[in-house]
GROMACS .gro file of N, CA, C and O in nm:
model
  512
    1MET      N    1   9.298  11.426   8.663
    1MET     CA    2   9.358  11.445   8.777
    1MET      C    3   9.369  11.308   8.830
    1MET      O    4   9.273  11.252   8.844
    2ARG      N    5   9.516  11.291   8.892
    2ARG     CA    6   9.539  11.160   8.972
    2ARG      C    7   9.623  11.187   9.099
    2ARG      O    8   9.672  11.302   9.079
    3ILE      N    9   9.629  11.107   9.182
    3ILE     CA   10   9.707  11.142   9.286
    3ILE      C   11   9.877  11.086   9.262
    3ILE      O   12   9.920  10.993   9.203
    4TYR      N   13   9.944  11.207   9.269
    4TYR     CA   14  10.090  11.204   9.236
    4TYR      C   15  10.166  11.127   9.362
    4TYR      O   16  10.250  11.039   9.353
    5ILE      N   17  10.148  11.212   9.474
    5ILE     CA   18  10.227  11.202   9.601
    5ILE      C   19  10.130  11.190   9.730
    5ILE      O   20  10.050  11.285   9.723
    6THR      N   21  10.159  11.101   9.813
    6THR     CA   22  10.074  11.110   9.938
    6THR      C   23  10.194  11.079  10.043
    6THR      O   24  10.307  11.059   9.999
    7SER      N   25  10.168  11.134  10.174
    7SER     CA   26  10.263  11.116  10.271
    7SER      C   27  10.194  11.076  10.396
    7SER      O   28  10.083  11.068  10.424
    8VAL      N   29  10.324  11.018  10.490
    8VAL     CA   30  10.318  10.977  10.609
    8VAL      C   31  10.404  11.077  10.694
    8VAL      O   32  10.521  11.051  10.641
    9PHE      N   33  10.372  11.130  10.802
    9PHE     CA   34  10.443  11.195  10.925
    9PHE      C   35  10.557  11.076  10.959
    9PHE      O   36  10.478  11.018  11.040
   10VAL      N   37  10.652  11.104  10.945
   10VAL     CA   38  10.771  10.994  11.018
   10VAL      C   39  10.855  11.064  11.147
   10VAL      O   40  10.903  11.174  11.119
   11ASP      N   41  10.879  10.995  11.258
   11ASP     CA   42  10.956  11.057  11.327
   11ASP      C   43  11.101  11.084  11.291
   11ASP      O   44  11.203  11.149  11.366
   12ASP      N   45  11.142  10.980  11.264
   12ASP     CA   46  11.277  10.941  11.164
   12ASP      C   47  11.311  10.905  11.051
   12ASP      O   48  11.248  10.795  11.021
   13GLN      N   49  11.336  10.991  10.963
   13GLN     CA   50  11.344  10.922  10.806
   13GLN      C   51  11.429  10.805  10.763
   13GLN      O   52  11.359  10.731  10.682
   14GLU      N   53  11.527  10.799  10.828
   14GLU     CA   54  11.632  10.689  10.816
   14GLU      C   55  11.549  10.564  10.873
   14GLU      O   56  11.565  10.445  10.798
   15LYS      N   57  11.496  10.557  11.006
   15LYS     CA   58  11.419  10.449  11.030
   15LYS      C   59  11.312  10.404  10.972
   15LYS      O   60  11.310  10.295  10.944
   16ALA      N   61  11.235  10.491  10.913
   16ALA     CA   62  11.115  10.468  10.829
   16ALA      C   63  11.158  10.409  10.698
   16ALA      O   64  11.090  10.335  10.642
   17LEU      N   65  11.254  10.474  10.640
   17LEU     CA   66  11.319  10.414  10.511
   17LEU      C   67  11.331  10.273  10.521
   17LEU      O   68  11.316  10.170  10.441
   18ARG      N   69  11.401  10.228  10.642
   18ARG     CA   70  11.440  10.096  10.658
   18ARG      C   71  11.326   9.999  10.678
   18ARG      O   72  11.295   9.881  10.632
   19PHE      N   73  11.208  10.066  10.750
   19PHE     CA   74  11.080   9.972  10.773
   19PHE      C   75  11.013   9.980  10.673
   19PHE      O   76  10.996   9.859  10.615
   20TYR      N   77  10.986  10.093  10.591
   20TYR     CA   78  10.914  10.071  10.467
   20TYR      C   79  10.975   9.986  10.365
   20TYR      O   80  10.900   9.950  10.260
   21THR      N   81  11.110   9.979  10.342
   21THR     CA   82  11.158   9.916  10.242
   21THR      C   83  11.188   9.776  10.286
   21THR      O   84  11.156   9.692  10.214
   22ASP      N   85  11.278   9.734  10.392
   22ASP     CA   86  11.309   9.624  10.438
   22ASP      C   87  11.192   9.519  10.490
   22ASP      O   88  11.189   9.412  10.446
   23ILE      N   89  11.101   9.586  10.572
   23ILE     CA   90  11.009   9.509  10.625
   23ILE      C   91  10.882   9.512  10.540
   23ILE      O   92  10.798   9.425  10.476
   24LEU      N   93  10.821   9.627  10.485
   24LEU     CA   94  10.699   9.649  10.399
   24LEU      C   95  10.729   9.614  10.274
   24LEU      O   96  10.630   9.580  10.196
   25GLY      N   97  10.841   9.620  10.177
   25GLY     CA   98  10.886   9.611  10.067
   25GLY      C   99  10.879   9.689   9.946
   25GLY      O  100  10.911   9.678   9.839
   26PHE      N  101  10.843   9.837   9.993
   26PHE     CA  102  10.863   9.954   9.887
   26PHE      C  103  10.998   9.975   9.837
   26PHE      O  104  11.076   9.923   9.919
   27ARG      N  105  11.023  10.047   9.744
   27ARG     CA  106  11.148  10.069   9.693
   27ARG      C  107  11.136  10.225   9.700
   27ARG      O  108  11.058  10.301   9.688
   28LYS      N  109  11.262  10.262   9.722
   28LYS     CA  110  11.305  10.387   9.746
   28LYS      C  111  11.333  10.462   9.561
   28LYS      O  112  11.354  10.397   9.502
   29LYS      N  113  11.245  10.566   9.582
   29LYS     CA  114  11.235  10.625   9.443
   29LYS      C  115  11.310  10.771   9.431
   29LYS      O  116  11.405  10.769   9.321
   30HIS      N  117  11.298  10.862   9.545
   30HIS     CA  118  11.360  10.964   9.521
   30HIS      C  119  11.424  11.017   9.657
   30HIS      O  120  11.389  10.964   9.792
   31ASP      N  121  11.545  11.022   9.680
   31ASP     CA  122  11.625  11.066   9.805
   31ASP      C  123  11.712  11.183   9.772
   31ASP      O  124  11.808  11.201   9.755
   32ILE      N  125  11.637  11.304   9.821
   32ILE     CA  126  11.713  11.420   9.786
   32ILE      C  127  11.722  11.524   9.903
   32ILE      O  128  11.628  11.534   9.992
   33PRO      N  129  11.879  11.542   9.949
   33PRO     CA  130  11.893  11.627  10.074
   33PRO      C  131  11.794  11.764  10.057
   33PRO      O  132  11.817  11.850   9.947
   34MET      N  133  11.728  11.803  10.172
   34MET     CA  134  11.679  11.933  10.182
   34MET      C  135  11.694  12.001  10.325
   34MET      O  136  11.631  11.986  10.418
   35GLY      N  137  11.813  12.039  10.310
   35GLY     CA  138  11.851  12.116  10.472
   35GLY      C  139  11.873  11.985  10.563
   35GLY      O  140  11.964  11.884  10.533
   36GLU      N  141  11.813  12.001  10.663
   36GLU     CA  142  11.813  11.856  10.776
   36GLU      C  143  11.731  11.756  10.753
   36GLU      O  144  11.775  11.664  10.800
   37ALA      N  145  11.634  11.769  10.658
   37ALA     CA  146  11.561  11.658  10.613
   37ALA      C  147  11.577  11.611  10.469
   37ALA      O  148  11.692  11.670  10.420
   38ARG      N  149  11.505  11.512  10.407
   38ARG     CA  150  11.510  11.472  10.269
   38ARG      C  151  11.397  11.482  10.240
   38ARG      O  152  11.319  11.461  10.256
   39TRP      N  153  11.398  11.486  10.065
   39TRP     CA  154  11.280  11.457  10.019
   39TRP      C  155  11.273  11.304   9.949
   39TRP      O  156  11.366  11.234   9.897
   40LEU      N  157  11.200  11.234  10.043
   40LEU     CA  158  11.239  11.099  10.047
   40LEU      C  159  11.110  10.998   9.999
   40LEU      O  160  11.010  11.007  10.090
   41THR      N  161  11.071  10.962   9.897
   41THR     CA  162  10.971  10.898   9.836
   41THR      C  163  10.988  10.731   9.812
   41THR      O  164  11.110  10.726   9.782
   42LEU      N  165  10.896  10.677   9.814
   42LEU     CA  166  10.904  10.535   9.777
   42LEU      C  167  10.791  10.493   9.704
   42LEU      O  168  10.679  10.568   9.689
   43VAL      N  169  10.806  10.377   9.629
   43VAL     CA  170  10.706  10.336   9.526
   43VAL      C  171  10.659  10.197   9.548
   43VAL      O  172  10.783  10.113   9.621
   44SER      N  173  10.556  10.144   9.507
   44SER     CA  174  10.539   9.973   9.518
   44SER      C  175  10.627   9.907   9.407
   44SER      O  176  10.648   9.972   9.290
   45PRO      N  177  10.698   9.823   9.388
   45PRO     CA  178  10.764   9.734   9.327
   45PRO      C  179  10.677   9.711   9.212
   45PRO      O  180  10.707   9.695   9.079
   46GLU      N  181  10.545   9.703   9.234
   46GLU     CA  182  10.444   9.650   9.153
   46GLU      C  183  10.407   9.755   9.050
   46GLU      O  184  10.345   9.734   8.946
   47ALA      N  185  10.437   9.898   9.104
   47ALA     CA  186  10.398  10.016   9.021
   47ALA      C  187  10.506  10.109   9.040
   47ALA      O  188  10.480  10.226   9.114
   48PRO      N  189  10.626  10.094   8.965
   48PRO     CA  190  10.722  10.181   8.991
   48PRO      C  191  10.706  10.342   8.947
   48PRO      O  192  10.772  10.421   9.014
   49ASP      N  193  10.597  10.340   8.862
   49ASP     CA  194  10.575  10.472   8.808
   49ASP      C  195  10.478  10.532   8.851
   49ASP      O  196  10.393  10.607   8.802
   50GLY      N  197  10.401  10.458   8.964
   50GLY     CA  198  10.274  10.496   9.024
   50GLY      C  199  10.292  10.601   9.153
   50GLY      O  200  10.378  10.647   9.171
   51THR      N  201  10.180  10.595   9.239
   51THR     CA  202  10.167  10.684   9.356
   51THR      C  203  10.279  10.681   9.435
   51THR      O  204  10.336  10.560   9.466
   52GLU      N  205  10.350  10.795   9.455
   52GLU     CA  206  10.468  10.783   9.551
   52GLU      C  207  10.415  10.816   9.693
   52GLU      O  208  10.335  10.896   9.708
   53LEU      N  209  10.488  10.757   9.789
   53LEU     CA  210  10.460  10.793   9.936
   53LEU      C  211  10.567  10.862   9.978
   53LEU      O  212  10.692  10.824   9.981
   54LEU      N  213  10.561  10.977  10.039
   54LEU     CA  214  10.668  11.052  10.101
   54LEU      C  215  10.665  11.021  10.230
   54LEU      O  216  10.582  11.027  10.313
   55LEU      N  217  10.798  11.007  10.276
   55LEU     CA  218  10.825  10.963  10.416
   55LEU      C  219  10.847  11.140  10.445
   55LEU      O  220  10.966  11.172  10.481
   56GLU      N  221  10.754  11.199  10.515
   56GLU     CA  222  10.762  11.370  10.551
   56GLU      C  223  10.793  11.331  10.706
   56GLU      O  224  10.735  11.309  10.813
   57PRO      N  225  10.915  11.440  10.714
   57PRO     CA  226  10.931  11.468  10.875
   57PRO      C  227  10.853  11.527  10.944
   57PRO      O  228  10.749  11.580  10.928
   58SER      N  229  10.829  11.485  11.086
   58SER     CA  230  10.738  11.537  11.184
   58SER      C  231  10.789  11.652  11.236
   58SER      O  232  10.715  11.696  11.377
   59GLY      N  233  10.857  11.734  11.202
   59GLY     CA  234  10.903  11.864  11.266
   59GLY      C  235  10.807  11.975  11.267
   59GLY      O  236  10.853  12.052  11.378
   60HIS      N  237  10.686  11.976  11.203
   60HIS     CA  238  10.618  12.103  11.224
   60HIS      C  239  10.527  12.061  11.364
   60HIS      O  240  10.497  11.971  11.392
   61PRO      N  241  10.509  12.193  11.424
   61PRO     CA  242  10.457  12.162  11.578
   61PRO      C  243  10.316  12.092  11.573
   61PRO      O  244  10.289  12.049  11.681
   62ALA      N  245  10.244  12.125  11.470
   62ALA     CA  246  10.110  12.066  11.466
   62ALA      C  247  10.112  11.901  11.454
   62ALA      O  248  10.015  11.830  11.503
   63VAL      N  249  10.210  11.856  11.408
   63VAL     CA  250  10.241  11.708  11.370
   63VAL      C  251  10.214  11.616  11.514
   63VAL      O  252  10.148  11.514  11.503
   64PRO      N  253  10.311  11.634  11.595
   64PRO     CA  254  10.330  11.540  11.726
   64PRO      C  255  10.164  11.527  11.785
   64PRO      O  256  10.125  11.414  11.772
   65PRO      N  257  10.103  11.628  11.814
   65PRO     CA  258   9.969  11.609  11.858
   65PRO      C  259   9.855  11.542  11.767
   65PRO      O  260   9.788  11.464  11.797
   66TYR      N  261   9.874  11.561  11.648
   66TYR     CA  262   9.804  11.495  11.529
   66TYR      C  263   9.827  11.371  11.539
   66TYR      O  264   9.727  11.275  11.541
   67LYS      N  265   9.967  11.306  11.514
   67LYS     CA  266   9.986  11.178  11.506
   67LYS      C  267   9.945  11.101  11.652
   67LYS      O  268   9.882  10.995  11.633
   68THR      N  269   9.976  11.174  11.777
   68THR     CA  270   9.921  11.108  11.888
   68THR      C  271   9.775  11.079  11.886
   68THR      O  272   9.728  10.965  11.924
   69ALA      N  273   9.717  11.182  11.866
   69ALA     CA  274   9.580  11.158  11.877
   69ALA      C  275   9.524  11.054  11.779
   69ALA      O  276   9.445  10.981  11.812
   70LEU      N  277   9.593  11.048  11.649
   70LEU     CA  278   9.542  10.938  11.554
   70LEU      C  279   9.551  10.797  11.619
   70LEU      O  280   9.482  10.713  11.621
   71VAL      N  281   9.686  10.769  11.687
   71VAL     CA  282   9.734  10.654  11.743
   71VAL      C  283   9.638  10.598  11.859
   71VAL      O  284   9.598  10.524  11.875
   72GLN      N  285   9.606  10.693  11.947
   72GLN     CA  286   9.533  10.691  12.070
   72GLN      C  287   9.413  10.623  12.020
   72GLN      O  288   9.340  10.574  12.100
   73ASP      N  289   9.327  10.699  11.905
   73ASP     CA  290   9.224  10.640  11.856
   73ASP      C  291   9.232  10.535  11.779
   73ASP      O  292   9.125  10.507  11.724
   74GLY      N  293   9.324  10.492  11.749
   74GLY     CA  294   9.340  10.361  11.674
   74GLY      C  295   9.303  10.391  11.539
   74GLY      O  296   9.273  10.291  11.459
   75ILE      N  297   9.344  10.507  11.452
   75ILE     CA  298   9.325  10.537  11.342
   75ILE      C  299   9.461  10.561  11.227
   75ILE      O  300   9.543  10.601  11.259
   76PRO      N  301   9.455  10.474  11.142
   76PRO     CA  302   9.567  10.468  11.049
   76PRO      C  303   9.575  10.595  10.978
   76PRO      O  304   9.497  10.658  10.960
   77ALA      N  305   9.695  10.606  10.966
   77ALA     CA  306   9.737  10.729  10.889
   77ALA      C  307   9.735  10.691  10.731
   77ALA      O  308   9.759  10.807  10.659
   78ALA      N  309   9.750  10.560  10.677
   78ALA     CA  310   9.757  10.527  10.550
   78ALA      C  311   9.683  10.421  10.538
   78ALA      O  312   9.714  10.320  10.648
   79SER      N  313   9.661  10.388  10.436
   79SER     CA  314   9.591  10.213  10.397
   79SER      C  315   9.706  10.151  10.272
   79SER      O  316   9.667  10.243  10.171
   80PHE      N  317   9.737  10.038  10.281
   80PHE     CA  318   9.802   9.993  10.163
   80PHE      C  319   9.711   9.827  10.113
   80PHE      O  320   9.698   9.774  10.189
   81ALA      N  321   9.708   9.848  10.005
   81ALA     CA  322   9.605   9.731   9.944
   81ALA      C  323   9.731   9.607   9.932
   81ALA      O  324   9.836   9.621   9.888
   82VAL      N  325   9.685   9.489   9.978
   82VAL     CA  326   9.762   9.375   9.983
   82VAL      C  327   9.684   9.262   9.921
   82VAL      O  328   9.535   9.280   9.912
   83ASP      N  329   9.735   9.145   9.868
   83ASP     CA  330   9.638   9.052   9.778
   83ASP      C  331   9.602   8.964   9.910
   83ASP      O  332   9.484   8.911   9.880
   84ASP      N  333   9.655   8.942  10.023
   84ASP     CA  334   9.635   8.828  10.087
   84ASP      C  335   9.652   8.925  10.242
   84ASP      O  336   9.769   8.886  10.300
   85VAL      N  337   9.548   8.966  10.339
   85VAL     CA  338   9.583   8.993  10.444
   85VAL      C  339   9.639   8.931  10.517
   85VAL      O  340   9.724   8.950  10.613
   86ARG      N  341   9.581   8.792  10.568
   86ARG     CA  342   9.621   8.715  10.655
   86ARG      C  343   9.769   8.647  10.618
   86ARG      O  344   9.828   8.646  10.730
   87ALA      N  345   9.799   8.615  10.498
   87ALA     CA  346   9.954   8.595  10.467
   87ALA      C  347  10.018   8.716  10.493
   87ALA      O  348  10.168   8.692  10.543
   88GLU      N  349   9.996   8.825  10.465
   88GLU     CA  350  10.081   8.960  10.497
   88GLU      C  351  10.114   8.993  10.649
   88GLU      O  352  10.199   9.007  10.684
   89TYR      N  353   9.989   8.958  10.730
   89TYR     CA  354  10.011   8.970  10.837
   89TYR      C  355  10.114   8.890  10.911
   89TYR      O  356  10.192   8.878  10.995
   90GLU      N  357  10.094   8.726  10.878
   90GLU     CA  358  10.177   8.640  10.932
   90GLU      C  359  10.341   8.676  10.892
   90GLU      O  360  10.415   8.654  10.975
   91ARG      N  361  10.347   8.699  10.749
   91ARG     CA  362  10.477   8.741  10.718
   91ARG      C  363  10.557   8.834  10.785
   91ARG      O  364  10.676   8.837  10.863
   92LEU      N  365  10.462   8.939  10.816
   92LEU     CA  366  10.516   9.066  10.887
   92LEU      C  367  10.532   9.034  11.042
   92LEU      O  368  10.631   9.108  11.084
   93ARG      N  369  10.434   8.968  11.092
   93ARG     CA  370  10.468   8.956  11.232
   93ARG      C  371  10.585   8.842  11.248
   93ARG      O  372  10.675   8.853  11.342
   94LYS      N  373  10.624   8.757  11.162
   94LYS     CA  374  10.750   8.682  11.167
   94LYS      C  375  10.876   8.755  11.164
   94LYS      O  376  11.005   8.760  11.206
   95LEU      N  377  10.859   8.896  11.103
   95LEU     CA  378  10.987   9.002  11.104
   95LEU      C  379  10.955   9.083  11.195
   95LEU      O  380  11.067   9.175  11.225
   96GLY      N  381  10.897   9.063  11.291
   96GLY     CA  382  10.884   9.134  11.421
   96GLY      C  383  10.798   9.258  11.406
   96GLY      O  384  10.781   9.352  11.547
   97THR      N  385  10.676   9.295  11.319
   97THR     CA  386  10.607   9.409  11.305
   97THR      C  387  10.480   9.363  11.432
   97THR      O  388  10.450   9.237  11.428
   98GLU      N  389  10.450   9.485  11.481
   98GLU     CA  390  10.351   9.451  11.594
   98GLU      C  391  10.244   9.515  11.534
   98GLU      O  392  10.234   9.619  11.439
   99PHE      N  393  10.124   9.452  11.562
   99PHE     CA  394  10.000   9.478  11.513
   99PHE      C  395   9.890   9.541  11.616
   99PHE      O  396   9.908   9.490  11.721
  100THR      N  397   9.847   9.649  11.601
  100THR     CA  398   9.712   9.675  11.693
  100THR      C  399   9.570   9.624  11.671
  100THR      O  400   9.498   9.610  11.755
  101GLN      N  401   9.577   9.575  11.511
  101GLN     CA  402   9.457   9.505  11.514
  101GLN      C  403   9.482   9.383  11.413
  101GLN      O  404   9.545   9.375  11.296
  102GLU      N  405   9.447   9.264  11.459
  102GLU     CA  406   9.460   9.156  11.386
  102GLU      C  407   9.376   9.143  11.248
  102GLU      O  408   9.286   9.236  11.250
  103PRO      N  409   9.393   9.048  11.146
  103PRO     CA  410   9.304   9.045  11.036
  103PRO      C  411   9.161   9.034  11.091
  103PRO      O  412   9.107   8.946  11.173
  104LEU      N  413   9.068   9.125  10.997
  104LEU     CA  414   8.911   9.118  11.036
  104LEU      C  415   8.868   9.148  10.944
  104LEU      O  416   8.870   9.245  10.847
  105GLU      N  417   8.760   9.065  10.928
  105GLU     CA  418   8.649   9.087  10.790
  105GLU      C  419   8.550   9.176  10.839
  105GLU      O  420   8.511   9.179  10.931
  106MET      N  421   8.539   9.257  10.722
  106MET     CA  422   8.412   9.369  10.745
  106MET      C  423   8.355   9.389  10.625
  106MET      O  424   8.421   9.445  10.531
  107GLY      N  425   8.243   9.293  10.602
  107GLY     CA  426   8.174   9.300  10.461
  107GLY      C  427   8.281   9.244  10.385
  107GLY      O  428   8.299   9.130  10.382
  108GLY      N  429   8.320   9.324  10.252
  108GLY     CA  430   8.379   9.248  10.149
  108GLY      C  431   8.499   9.278  10.183
  108GLY      O  432   8.599   9.232  10.101
  109VAL      N  433   8.560   9.352  10.290
  109VAL     CA  434   8.686   9.366  10.289
  109VAL      C  435   8.739   9.270  10.399
  109VAL      O  436   8.680   9.288  10.497
  110THR      N  437   8.906   9.270  10.421
  110THR     CA  438   8.988   9.218  10.532
  110THR      C  439   9.064   9.313  10.568
  110THR      O  440   9.126   9.352  10.447
  111THR      N  441   9.089   9.347  10.682
  111THR     CA  442   9.177   9.461  10.716
  111THR      C  443   9.277   9.401  10.843
  111THR      O  444   9.223   9.335  10.907
  112ALA      N  445   9.383   9.464  10.843
  112ALA     CA  446   9.455   9.450  10.975
  112ALA      C  447   9.552   9.602  11.011
  112ALA      O  448   9.559   9.635  10.910
  113VAL      N  449   9.584   9.635  11.124
  113VAL     CA  450   9.643   9.736  11.148
  113VAL      C  451   9.787   9.726  11.201
  113VAL      O  452   9.787   9.662  11.316
  114LEU      N  453   9.897   9.762  11.143
  114LEU     CA  454  10.033   9.772  11.226
  114LEU      C  455  10.066   9.882  11.261
  114LEU      O  456  10.037   9.987  11.218
  115ASP      N  457  10.189   9.877  11.343
  115ASP     CA  458  10.255  10.006  11.390
  115ASP      C  459  10.366   9.988  11.312
  115ASP      O  460  10.469   9.919  11.286
  116ASP      N  461  10.388  10.134  11.246
  116ASP     CA  462  10.527  10.146  11.142
  116ASP      C  463  10.637  10.180  11.237
  116ASP      O  464  10.737  10.199  11.144
  117THR      N  465  10.640  10.195  11.345
  117THR     CA  466  10.781  10.220  11.439
  117THR      C  467  10.821  10.355  11.431
  117THR      O  468  10.947  10.395  11.496
  118CYS      N  469  10.758  10.445  11.365
  118CYS     CA  470  10.773  10.566  11.348
  118CYS      C  471  10.667  10.685  11.385
  118CYS      O  472  10.645  10.784  11.351
  119GLY      N  473  10.560  10.601  11.466
  119GLY     CA  474  10.465  10.704  11.525
  119GLY      C  475  10.328  10.675  11.437
  119GLY      O  476  10.252  10.768  11.458
  120ASN      N  477  10.307  10.597  11.355
  120ASN     CA  478  10.198  10.590  11.289
  120ASN      C  479  10.152  10.444  11.305
  120ASN      O  480  10.201  10.317  11.301
  121LEU      N  481  10.000  10.428  11.268
  121LEU     CA  482   9.927  10.320  11.230
  121LEU      C  483   9.908  10.316  11.099
  121LEU      O  484   9.876  10.401  11.037
  122ILE      N  485   9.945  10.188  11.039
  122ILE     CA  486   9.917  10.158  10.902
  122ILE      C  487   9.808  10.043  10.898
  122ILE      O  488   9.853   9.964  10.956
  123GLN      N  489   9.711  10.064  10.789
  123GLN     CA  490   9.624   9.970  10.784
  123GLN      C  491   9.663   9.875  10.639
  123GLN      O  492   9.724   9.958  10.544
  124ILE      N  493   9.654   9.762  10.631
  124ILE     CA  494   9.665   9.696  10.514
  124ILE      C  495   9.514   9.631  10.501
  124ILE      O  496   9.461   9.592  10.586
  125VAL      N  497   9.484   9.637  10.352
  125VAL     CA  498   9.350   9.606  10.335
  125VAL      C  499   9.363   9.511  10.191
  125VAL      O  500   9.453   9.517  10.134
  126GLN      N  501   9.257   9.408  10.209
  126GLN     CA  502   9.233   9.329  10.091
  126GLN      C  503   9.102   9.320  10.049
  126GLN      O  504   9.005   9.337  10.151
  127GLY      N  505   9.057   9.328   9.942
  127GLY     CA  506   8.917   9.322   9.863
  127GLY      C  507   8.863   9.444   9.855
  127GLY      O  508   8.737   9.476   9.848
  128ALA      N  509   8.947   9.553   9.850
  128ALA     CA  510   8.885   9.695   9.859
  128ALA      C  511   8.859   9.738   9.685
  128ALA      O  512   8.961   9.675   9.628
   0.00000   0.00000   0.00000
């Protein structure tokens, strides 16, 4: 058994697509219309056949309070591995990305937390 798809709930799929591809650097894998929404998945350019990230619409009534609670408590909705958190932090800041946590060393890992502009906090991690 392996992870095939994981998802983040996004307020606006098109806005999320732009952020996750243009800023974070993911690549679109699937973009299939499904009524008012889309089956919209992304992959890492380093693993195009690897785990897909689904940009899931936040339409279900349970999603807004869930996302709000996570953000208020500073809990990331997802965590992405990077080779160098400090370098990625600087690159993303130059592109206008807002962070709620600057790079922080915790044991054998370094993390930072950013706002994905679509209602989520996302953690980047090095050394996991």
